[in-house]
Short mmCIF file of C-alpha atoms (C1' of nucleotides) in Angstrom, two decimals:
data_model
loop_
_atom_site.label_atom_id
_atom_site.label_comp_id
_atom_site.label_asym_id
_atom_site.label_seq_id
_atom_site.Cartn_x
_atom_site.Cartn_y
_atom_site.Cartn_z
CA MET A 17 -34.57 -4.96 31.04
CA GLY A 18 -36.48 -8.18 30.50
CA PRO A 19 -36.40 -10.09 27.27
CA VAL A 20 -40.16 -9.87 26.70
CA LYS A 21 -40.06 -6.10 26.74
CA THR A 22 -37.23 -5.96 24.27
CA VAL A 23 -39.23 -8.17 21.92
CA LYS A 24 -42.12 -5.78 22.22
CA SER A 25 -39.74 -2.90 21.72
CA ASP A 26 -38.22 -4.51 18.67
CA GLU A 27 -41.67 -4.97 17.26
CA LEU A 28 -42.48 -1.33 17.84
CA ALA A 29 -39.14 -0.29 16.36
CA LEU A 30 -39.87 -2.27 13.22
CA ARG A 31 -43.29 -0.71 12.93
CA LEU A 32 -41.84 2.76 13.41
CA VAL A 33 -39.13 2.27 10.78
CA ASP A 34 -41.68 0.83 8.38
CA GLU A 35 -44.22 3.60 8.83
CA ALA A 36 -41.51 6.27 8.70
CA GLY A 37 -40.34 4.88 5.37
CA ARG A 38 -43.92 4.92 4.11
CA ILE A 39 -44.38 8.56 5.12
CA LEU A 40 -41.01 9.49 3.64
CA SER A 41 -41.75 7.85 0.30
CA ALA A 42 -45.29 9.16 0.15
CA GLU A 43 -44.92 12.77 1.23
CA GLY A 44 -41.23 13.52 1.39
CA PRO A 45 -38.84 14.39 4.20
CA ALA A 46 -40.74 17.50 5.26
CA ALA A 47 -43.69 15.37 6.29
CA LEU A 48 -41.60 12.97 8.34
CA THR A 49 -42.23 14.53 11.74
CA LEU A 50 -41.85 12.75 15.03
CA ARG A 51 -45.26 13.91 16.16
CA ARG A 52 -46.81 12.83 12.91
CA LEU A 53 -45.08 9.47 13.02
CA ALA A 54 -46.06 8.88 16.64
CA GLN A 55 -49.66 9.83 15.94
CA THR A 56 -50.06 7.51 12.95
CA VAL A 57 -48.55 4.64 14.93
CA GLY A 58 -50.69 5.55 17.92
CA ILE A 59 -48.07 6.34 20.52
CA SER A 60 -46.36 9.36 21.95
CA THR A 61 -43.13 10.86 20.69
CA MET A 62 -41.15 9.61 23.67
CA PRO A 63 -40.80 5.95 22.64
CA VAL A 64 -38.94 7.13 19.56
CA TYR A 65 -36.34 8.61 21.86
CA THR A 66 -36.19 5.56 24.12
CA LEU A 67 -35.82 3.28 21.10
CA PHE A 68 -33.58 5.31 18.79
CA GLY A 69 -32.27 7.98 21.12
CA ASP A 70 -32.67 10.64 18.50
CA LYS A 71 -34.26 11.45 15.19
CA ARG A 72 -30.86 10.77 13.65
CA GLY A 73 -31.07 7.34 15.24
CA LEU A 74 -34.39 6.73 13.54
CA LEU A 75 -33.01 7.92 10.21
CA SER A 76 -29.99 5.69 10.72
CA ALA A 77 -32.26 2.71 11.31
CA MET A 78 -34.20 3.58 8.15
CA TYR A 79 -30.89 3.88 6.32
CA ARG A 80 -29.88 0.37 7.37
CA ASP A 81 -33.32 -0.98 6.56
CA GLY A 82 -33.18 0.56 3.12
CA TYR A 83 -29.86 -1.09 2.36
CA ARG A 84 -31.15 -4.35 3.74
CA ARG A 85 -34.16 -4.21 1.42
CA LEU A 86 -31.96 -3.27 -1.51
CA GLY A 87 -29.67 -6.20 -0.80
CA ASP A 88 -32.63 -8.58 -0.60
CA ALA A 89 -33.98 -7.33 -3.90
CA LEU A 90 -30.63 -7.78 -5.63
CA ARG A 91 -30.16 -11.23 -4.13
CA THR A 92 -33.57 -12.53 -5.17
CA ALA A 93 -33.05 -11.01 -8.61
CA GLY A 94 -29.74 -12.82 -9.05
CA GLU A 95 -31.07 -16.19 -7.97
CA GLY A 96 -33.02 -18.35 -10.34
CA VAL A 97 -31.28 -17.20 -13.49
CA ASP A 98 -28.86 -19.65 -15.03
CA ASP A 99 -27.03 -17.44 -17.52
CA PRO A 100 -24.61 -15.35 -15.46
CA LEU A 101 -24.84 -12.40 -17.82
CA LEU A 102 -28.62 -12.42 -17.81
CA ALA A 103 -28.53 -12.67 -14.03
CA LEU A 104 -26.36 -9.57 -13.99
CA LEU A 105 -28.90 -7.76 -16.14
CA ASP A 106 -31.71 -8.79 -13.83
CA ILE A 107 -29.74 -7.50 -10.86
CA GLY A 108 -29.34 -4.19 -12.64
CA HIS A 109 -33.05 -3.99 -13.37
CA ALA A 110 -33.87 -4.81 -9.76
CA TYR A 111 -31.55 -2.04 -8.64
CA ARG A 112 -33.33 0.57 -10.71
CA ALA A 113 -36.76 -0.75 -9.78
CA THR A 114 -36.18 -0.63 -6.03
CA ALA A 115 -34.56 2.78 -6.29
CA LEU A 116 -37.50 4.23 -8.19
CA ALA A 117 -40.00 2.48 -5.93
CA ASN A 118 -38.91 4.49 -2.90
CA ALA A 119 -36.97 7.46 -4.15
CA HIS A 120 -36.83 9.39 -0.91
CA LEU A 121 -35.34 6.46 0.96
CA TYR A 122 -32.80 6.25 -1.82
CA ASP A 123 -31.97 9.90 -1.16
CA LEU A 124 -31.52 9.14 2.51
CA MET A 125 -29.14 6.31 1.67
CA PHE A 126 -26.98 8.12 -0.88
CA GLY A 127 -27.22 11.72 0.21
CA ARG A 128 -26.10 13.37 3.38
CA PRO A 129 -29.26 15.03 4.74
CA ASP A 130 -27.57 16.12 7.93
CA PRO A 131 -23.98 17.00 8.74
CA ALA A 132 -24.28 15.01 11.96
CA PHE A 133 -25.51 12.01 9.98
CA GLU A 134 -22.12 10.43 9.43
CA PRO A 135 -22.36 7.13 7.57
CA GLY A 136 -19.44 5.70 9.47
CA PRO A 137 -17.82 2.31 9.06
CA GLU A 138 -21.02 0.49 10.07
CA ALA A 139 -22.87 2.08 7.17
CA GLN A 140 -20.11 0.97 4.84
CA GLU A 141 -20.67 -2.57 6.10
CA VAL A 142 -24.39 -2.56 5.35
CA ALA A 143 -23.71 -1.04 1.95
CA ASP A 144 -21.14 -3.70 1.22
CA ALA A 145 -23.58 -6.38 2.26
CA ALA A 146 -26.24 -4.81 0.05
CA TYR A 147 -24.24 -4.91 -3.14
CA ARG A 148 -22.60 -8.22 -2.37
CA PRO A 149 -25.05 -9.99 -4.74
CA LEU A 150 -23.69 -7.85 -7.55
CA VAL A 151 -20.14 -8.86 -6.70
CA ASP A 152 -21.22 -12.49 -6.65
CA GLY A 153 -22.93 -12.07 -10.00
CA VAL A 154 -19.80 -10.58 -11.52
CA ARG A 155 -17.70 -13.34 -9.99
CA ARG A 156 -19.97 -15.93 -11.59
CA CYS A 157 -19.37 -14.27 -14.95
CA VAL A 158 -15.62 -14.19 -14.37
CA ASP A 159 -15.55 -17.81 -13.26
CA ALA A 160 -17.59 -18.80 -16.30
CA GLY A 161 -15.03 -17.12 -18.52
CA LEU A 162 -17.50 -14.48 -19.72
CA MET A 163 -15.80 -11.48 -18.16
CA THR A 164 -12.23 -10.46 -17.54
CA GLY A 165 -10.05 -7.44 -17.07
CA GLY A 166 -9.91 -7.04 -13.31
CA GLU A 167 -10.98 -8.35 -9.93
CA ALA A 168 -14.67 -9.01 -9.47
CA GLU A 169 -14.88 -6.38 -6.76
CA ARG A 170 -13.49 -3.68 -9.00
CA ILE A 171 -15.74 -4.57 -11.93
CA ALA A 172 -18.77 -4.77 -9.66
CA PHE A 173 -18.05 -1.39 -8.16
CA HIS A 174 -17.82 0.11 -11.61
CA LEU A 175 -21.12 -1.41 -12.67
CA TRP A 176 -22.68 -0.20 -9.45
CA SER A 177 -21.40 3.29 -10.07
CA VAL A 178 -22.90 3.40 -13.55
CA SER A 179 -26.27 2.12 -12.38
CA HIS A 180 -26.29 4.52 -9.49
CA GLY A 181 -25.36 7.43 -11.73
CA MET A 182 -28.12 6.69 -14.21
CA VAL A 183 -30.75 6.22 -11.51
CA SER A 184 -29.61 9.29 -9.62
CA LEU A 185 -29.80 11.49 -12.70
CA GLU A 186 -33.19 10.05 -13.53
CA LEU A 187 -34.47 10.75 -10.03
CA ALA A 188 -33.11 14.27 -10.24
CA GLY A 189 -35.22 14.82 -13.33
CA LEU A 190 -32.21 15.18 -15.62
CA GLN A 191 -33.10 12.58 -18.19
CA ARG A 192 -34.48 13.69 -21.48
CA SER A 193 -36.38 10.64 -22.67
CA HIS A 194 -36.76 6.88 -22.44
CA PRO A 195 -34.97 6.42 -19.11
CA ALA A 196 -35.48 2.66 -19.09
CA GLN A 197 -33.91 2.27 -22.51
CA ALA A 198 -31.05 4.60 -21.61
CA TYR A 199 -30.48 2.57 -18.45
CA ASP A 200 -30.27 -0.66 -20.45
CA GLU A 201 -27.83 0.90 -22.87
CA ALA A 202 -25.71 2.17 -20.00
CA MET A 203 -25.57 -1.31 -18.51
CA VAL A 204 -24.36 -2.73 -21.79
CA PHE A 205 -21.83 0.05 -22.25
CA SER A 206 -20.48 -0.31 -18.73
CA ALA A 207 -20.05 -4.07 -19.12
CA THR A 208 -18.55 -3.91 -22.59
CA PRO A 209 -14.91 -3.31 -21.57
CA PHE A 210 -15.00 -6.46 -19.43
CA LEU A 211 -16.68 -8.86 -21.86
CA VAL A 212 -14.36 -11.41 -23.41
CA MET B 267 -39.90 49.77 -9.52
CA GLY B 268 -36.90 51.85 -10.47
CA PRO B 269 -33.84 50.37 -12.09
CA VAL B 270 -31.49 51.53 -9.33
CA LYS B 271 -33.34 49.56 -6.72
CA THR B 272 -33.32 46.44 -8.78
CA VAL B 273 -29.58 46.74 -9.21
CA LYS B 274 -29.19 47.08 -5.47
CA SER B 275 -31.53 44.17 -4.99
CA ASP B 276 -29.63 42.04 -7.45
CA GLU B 277 -26.44 42.83 -5.61
CA LEU B 278 -28.00 41.78 -2.33
CA ALA B 279 -29.42 38.66 -3.94
CA LEU B 280 -25.98 37.69 -5.20
CA ARG B 281 -24.48 38.24 -1.79
CA LEU B 282 -27.20 36.18 -0.16
CA VAL B 283 -26.80 33.27 -2.56
CA ASP B 284 -23.05 33.40 -2.16
CA GLU B 285 -23.08 33.49 1.63
CA ALA B 286 -25.78 30.81 1.77
CA GLY B 287 -23.60 28.55 -0.34
CA ARG B 288 -20.66 29.22 1.95
CA ILE B 289 -22.69 28.35 5.05
CA LEU B 290 -24.09 25.26 3.35
CA SER B 291 -20.68 23.97 2.30
CA ALA B 292 -19.07 24.82 5.61
CA GLU B 293 -21.62 23.63 8.15
CA GLY B 294 -24.24 21.67 6.27
CA PRO B 295 -27.92 22.22 5.58
CA ALA B 296 -28.92 22.28 9.24
CA ALA B 297 -26.89 25.45 9.72
CA LEU B 298 -28.46 27.20 6.75
CA THR B 299 -31.08 29.19 8.63
CA LEU B 300 -32.74 32.33 7.39
CA ARG B 301 -32.02 34.13 10.64
CA ARG B 302 -28.42 32.98 10.56
CA LEU B 303 -28.02 33.99 6.93
CA ALA B 304 -29.62 37.39 7.50
CA GLN B 305 -27.46 38.02 10.54
CA THR B 306 -24.18 37.20 8.80
CA VAL B 307 -25.12 39.42 5.86
CA GLY B 308 -26.27 42.12 8.27
CA ILE B 309 -29.92 42.42 7.35
CA SER B 310 -33.24 41.13 8.56
CA THR B 311 -34.97 38.01 7.37
CA MET B 312 -37.55 39.97 5.39
CA PRO B 313 -35.43 40.85 2.34
CA VAL B 314 -35.01 37.15 1.72
CA TYR B 315 -38.76 36.91 1.28
CA THR B 316 -39.02 40.01 -0.87
CA LEU B 317 -36.17 38.81 -3.08
CA PHE B 318 -36.83 35.07 -3.29
CA GLY B 319 -40.35 34.83 -1.95
CA ASP B 320 -39.54 31.74 0.04
CA LYS B 321 -36.73 29.65 1.39
CA ARG B 322 -37.39 27.32 -1.52
CA GLY B 323 -36.80 30.30 -3.77
CA LEU B 324 -33.43 30.88 -2.17
CA LEU B 325 -32.53 27.21 -2.53
CA SER B 326 -33.65 27.33 -6.14
CA ALA B 327 -31.38 30.30 -6.78
CA MET B 328 -28.51 28.45 -5.13
CA TYR B 329 -29.36 25.44 -7.29
CA ARG B 330 -29.09 27.52 -10.47
CA ASP B 331 -25.91 29.17 -9.23
CA GLY B 332 -24.37 25.81 -8.50
CA TYR B 333 -25.06 24.58 -12.00
CA ARG B 334 -23.76 27.83 -13.42
CA ARG B 335 -20.49 27.42 -11.51
CA LEU B 336 -20.24 23.80 -12.56
CA GLY B 337 -20.74 24.76 -16.19
CA ASP B 338 -18.07 27.44 -15.93
CA ALA B 339 -15.62 24.99 -14.41
CA LEU B 340 -16.22 22.44 -17.15
CA ARG B 341 -15.93 25.07 -19.87
CA THR B 342 -12.65 26.51 -18.62
CA ALA B 343 -11.32 22.99 -18.19
CA GLY B 344 -12.16 22.08 -21.77
CA GLU B 345 -10.59 25.16 -23.26
CA GLY B 346 -6.88 25.40 -23.74
CA VAL B 347 -6.30 21.71 -24.37
CA ASP B 348 -5.57 20.73 -27.93
CA ASP B 349 -5.97 16.97 -27.77
CA PRO B 350 -9.75 16.33 -27.66
CA LEU B 351 -9.36 13.21 -25.56
CA LEU B 352 -7.12 14.94 -23.05
CA ALA B 353 -9.61 17.80 -22.92
CA LEU B 354 -12.31 15.28 -22.09
CA LEU B 355 -10.19 13.93 -19.27
CA ASP B 356 -9.62 17.42 -17.94
CA ILE B 357 -13.35 18.06 -18.02
CA GLY B 358 -13.89 14.91 -16.03
CA HIS B 359 -11.32 15.94 -13.46
CA ALA B 360 -12.87 19.38 -13.18
CA TYR B 361 -16.24 17.74 -12.59
CA ARG B 362 -14.98 15.72 -9.66
CA ALA B 363 -12.99 18.62 -8.26
CA THR B 364 -15.90 21.05 -8.19
CA ALA B 365 -18.22 18.40 -6.81
CA LEU B 366 -15.86 17.61 -3.94
CA ALA B 367 -15.10 21.28 -3.36
CA ASN B 368 -18.68 22.00 -2.32
CA ALA B 369 -20.32 18.71 -1.56
CA HIS B 370 -23.45 20.06 0.08
CA LEU B 371 -24.26 22.23 -2.90
CA TYR B 372 -23.81 19.13 -5.02
CA ASP B 373 -26.37 17.42 -2.82
CA LEU B 374 -28.76 20.29 -3.34
CA MET B 375 -28.32 20.02 -7.09
CA PHE B 376 -28.70 16.26 -7.45
CA GLY B 377 -30.93 15.36 -4.50
CA ARG B 378 -34.46 16.37 -3.73
CA PRO B 379 -34.23 17.98 -0.29
CA ASP B 380 -37.88 19.01 -0.32
CA PRO B 381 -40.94 17.52 -1.99
CA ALA B 382 -42.03 21.01 -3.00
CA PHE B 383 -38.61 21.63 -4.54
CA GLU B 384 -39.51 20.50 -8.02
CA PRO B 385 -36.64 20.92 -10.47
CA GLY B 386 -39.01 21.66 -13.30
CA PRO B 387 -38.18 22.37 -16.92
CA GLU B 388 -36.16 25.45 -16.03
CA ALA B 389 -33.84 23.35 -13.88
CA GLN B 390 -33.40 20.96 -16.77
CA GLU B 391 -32.32 23.92 -18.89
CA VAL B 392 -29.63 25.04 -16.46
CA ALA B 393 -28.44 21.48 -16.10
CA ASP B 394 -28.26 21.13 -19.87
CA ALA B 395 -26.30 24.36 -20.10
CA ALA B 396 -23.96 23.13 -17.37
CA TYR B 397 -22.93 19.94 -19.08
CA ARG B 398 -22.93 21.44 -22.54
CA PRO B 399 -19.10 21.70 -22.43
CA LEU B 400 -18.98 17.94 -22.02
CA VAL B 401 -21.18 17.47 -25.08
CA ASP B 402 -18.95 19.82 -27.01
CA GLY B 403 -15.87 17.93 -25.87
CA VAL B 404 -17.36 14.64 -27.02
CA ARG B 405 -18.36 16.20 -30.31
CA ARG B 406 -14.80 17.36 -30.82
CA CYS B 407 -13.63 13.79 -30.33
CA VAL B 408 -16.26 12.48 -32.72
CA ASP B 409 -15.43 15.08 -35.34
CA ALA B 410 -11.73 14.28 -34.98
CA GLY B 411 -12.50 10.64 -35.66
CA LEU B 412 -11.43 9.55 -32.19
CA MET B 413 -14.83 8.41 -30.97
CA THR B 414 -17.82 6.73 -32.55
CA GLY B 415 -20.79 4.56 -31.73
CA GLY B 416 -23.56 7.07 -31.22
CA GLU B 417 -24.61 10.70 -31.13
CA ALA B 418 -22.47 13.05 -29.10
CA GLU B 419 -25.37 13.82 -26.77
CA ARG B 420 -25.88 10.17 -25.93
CA ILE B 421 -22.21 9.49 -25.35
CA ALA B 422 -21.86 12.62 -23.24
CA PHE B 423 -24.81 11.69 -21.09
CA HIS B 424 -23.31 8.27 -20.47
CA LEU B 425 -19.96 9.76 -19.48
CA TRP B 426 -21.75 12.23 -17.23
CA SER B 427 -23.67 9.44 -15.59
CA VAL B 428 -20.49 7.49 -14.83
CA SER B 429 -18.71 10.52 -13.39
CA HIS B 430 -21.73 11.44 -11.35
CA GLY B 431 -22.08 7.91 -10.04
CA MET B 432 -18.47 7.70 -8.97
CA VAL B 433 -18.51 11.11 -7.30
CA SER B 434 -21.83 10.43 -5.63
CA LEU B 435 -20.66 7.14 -4.15
CA GLU B 436 -17.43 8.79 -3.03
CA LEU B 437 -19.35 11.59 -1.33
CA ALA B 438 -21.61 9.04 0.34
CA GLY B 439 -18.53 7.44 1.86
CA LEU B 440 -18.95 4.22 -0.11
CA GLN B 441 -15.53 4.03 -1.68
CA ARG B 442 -13.00 1.66 -0.27
CA SER B 443 -9.71 3.21 -1.33
CA HIS B 444 -7.96 5.45 -3.81
CA PRO B 445 -11.02 7.32 -5.05
CA ALA B 446 -9.03 9.46 -7.47
CA GLN B 447 -7.48 6.43 -9.12
CA ALA B 448 -10.84 4.64 -9.24
CA TYR B 449 -12.36 7.71 -10.83
CA ASP B 450 -9.69 7.79 -13.52
CA GLU B 451 -10.21 4.12 -14.24
CA ALA B 452 -13.95 4.64 -14.46
CA MET B 453 -13.45 7.43 -16.98
CA VAL B 454 -11.32 5.18 -19.14
CA PHE B 455 -13.76 2.30 -18.82
CA SER B 456 -16.75 4.46 -19.66
CA ALA B 457 -15.05 5.88 -22.76
CA THR B 458 -13.68 2.56 -23.97
CA PRO B 459 -16.77 1.37 -25.86
CA PHE B 460 -16.73 4.57 -27.93
CA LEU B 461 -13.04 4.76 -28.77
CA VAL B 462 -12.21 3.87 -32.36
"C1'" DT C 5 -42.32 70.83 2.02
"C1'" DT C 6 -45.54 67.40 2.05
"C1'" DC C 7 -47.36 63.32 0.97
"C1'" DG C 8 -47.49 58.59 -0.50
"C1'" DG C 9 -45.83 54.06 -1.08
"C1'" DG C 10 -42.52 50.18 -1.13
"C1'" DG C 11 -39.32 47.71 1.37
"C1'" DA C 12 -37.25 46.66 5.93
"C1'" DA C 13 -37.40 45.68 10.98
"C1'" DT C 14 -39.96 43.88 14.77
"C1'" DA C 15 -42.77 40.78 16.75
"C1'" DA C 16 -46.13 37.23 16.66
"C1'" DC C 17 -47.81 32.48 15.02
"C1'" DA C 18 -47.66 27.62 14.16
"C1'" DC C 19 -44.56 24.19 13.90
"C1'" DT C 20 -40.27 21.39 14.67
"C1'" DG C 21 -36.84 18.44 17.70
"C1'" DT C 22 -35.71 17.80 22.35
"C1'" DT C 23 -36.07 17.43 27.28
"C1'" DA C 24 -37.78 17.81 32.05
"C1'" DT C 25 -41.59 16.62 34.86
"C1'" DA C 26 -45.14 13.98 36.37
"C1'" DG C 27 -48.08 9.97 36.14
"C1'" DT C 28 -49.26 5.13 35.47
"C1'" DC C 29 -48.92 0.45 35.07
"C1'" DG C 30 -46.98 -3.98 36.10
"C1'" DA C 31 -43.71 -7.03 38.37
"C1'" DG C 32 -41.44 -8.78 42.46
"C1'" DT C 33 -41.46 -9.22 47.65
"C1'" DG C 34 -43.22 -9.35 52.75
"C1'" DC D 239 -52.95 -10.63 48.87
"C1'" DA D 240 -51.15 -5.74 49.69
"C1'" DC D 241 -47.37 -2.95 48.78
"C1'" DT D 242 -43.59 -0.76 47.11
"C1'" DC D 243 -40.43 0.14 43.58
"C1'" DG D 244 -38.94 1.04 39.06
"C1'" DA D 245 -39.24 1.48 34.18
"C1'" DC D 246 -41.83 3.37 30.52
"C1'" DT D 247 -45.15 6.48 29.00
"C1'" DA D 248 -47.78 10.81 28.19
"C1'" DT D 249 -48.01 15.67 29.04
"C1'" DA D 250 -46.13 19.89 28.89
"C1'" DA D 251 -42.43 23.15 28.54
"C1'" DC D 252 -38.18 25.08 25.98
"C1'" DA D 253 -35.34 26.73 22.29
"C1'" DG D 254 -35.32 27.46 17.55
"C1'" DT D 255 -37.32 27.17 12.71
"C1'" DG D 256 -40.06 29.14 8.49
"C1'" DT D 257 -43.53 32.32 7.68
"C1'" DT D 258 -46.45 36.33 8.07
"C1'" DA D 259 -48.88 40.47 9.93
"C1'" DT D 260 -48.00 44.84 11.67
"C1'" DT D 261 -45.43 48.88 12.15
"C1'" DC D 262 -42.20 52.06 10.73
"C1'" DC D 263 -39.02 54.55 8.07
"C1'" DC D 264 -37.00 56.52 4.26
"C1'" DC D 265 -36.81 57.97 -0.46
"C1'" DG D 266 -38.83 59.99 -4.47
"C1'" DA D 267 -42.57 62.80 -6.70
"C1'" DA D 268 -45.84 66.77 -6.72
#
DNA sequence: TTCGGGGAATAACACTGTTATAGTCGAGTG
DNA sequence: CACTCGACTATAACAGTGTTATTCCCCGAA
């Protein structure tokens, strides 16, 4: 295969992943049909198979793209803030914001929609890369002498777990009132054991 | 409609929900087909529609049943332990155990598999009833003077969120090592800000 | 016994993912 | 420049899904 064609193909693949994410976030997983997707993009259903091999392949690409976007959001949120603790708070807010912005993609990333959709070690890599900014933010706090009580990775994973739990419960509709305020409180509570 | 028929129908409904949960946990959501379910139970697909009206109705019944089972597990775990803090730990362990025991049902309860599958206020009620034992356990600790720093409901929701986050990340395959130990640590960390 | 009605079985419909078949367009060669 | 070859595409067919219309049967009441 020539290089020009692959460029074209990559372009089409990007457009497909993008439009699929739009459909998924707008109308839910039931509306994400290969025929529907192909029609809105203006092609047939076959290119999806030549590009991704399968619908699972498309979902896997969306999965990776979602983690990539999440990582970008966390990274840009962490940059530009001098106070390491405030940067950590901004990262937490960015996490919730991006999760709420496209809830169905979040479901795809953290749920297992299909038994054949195994995350695999590659998925673990993209997830690690996505929450790397959080680890860096925690490490900044540790290096600045603001946090202690464990390795940065462990603390970061705990913070991630709390944020994810709050957002997940909120998305599931199991949050009685003032979700934003409850999220802020949870962030403070989860960081408390590690503050000096 | 006569009472006898409703009893029979209720029996069949229970069997359907039970077998559907078994199929879901064993082979995933893709295997949960109405024809498959009807065949294994030994009936046609029609009774499913007369009993639940829809596949969404069946999923909704499974949803409620899952929360009911979760609530039972938490309640039985909380009873029989004198030390309120140890009871809280047992509740947390029971939460993780039941979640891991039937992961796909957990997905159904905390994810939104279908856009038309709105949890609604009724779902919020069953969820509240399910984690009521946790609230009671926290209240016991507060009343015993072992915890403080907020209302029992707020503290319980925070603990729930942490447990749910840890279990959810573990189920998503995003846990590097020793998930049980990490879960225990997270429980301690999440309770630390409230211990006297 | 007869009749009526509610639920169940069968089969049809529209739709899905997937695949086999056929067609079409462009690039490389004589 | 004509031609052939090959990859990629669209069309259509296949198996299977949720759902529904039709038919049928069986059980209870008059």
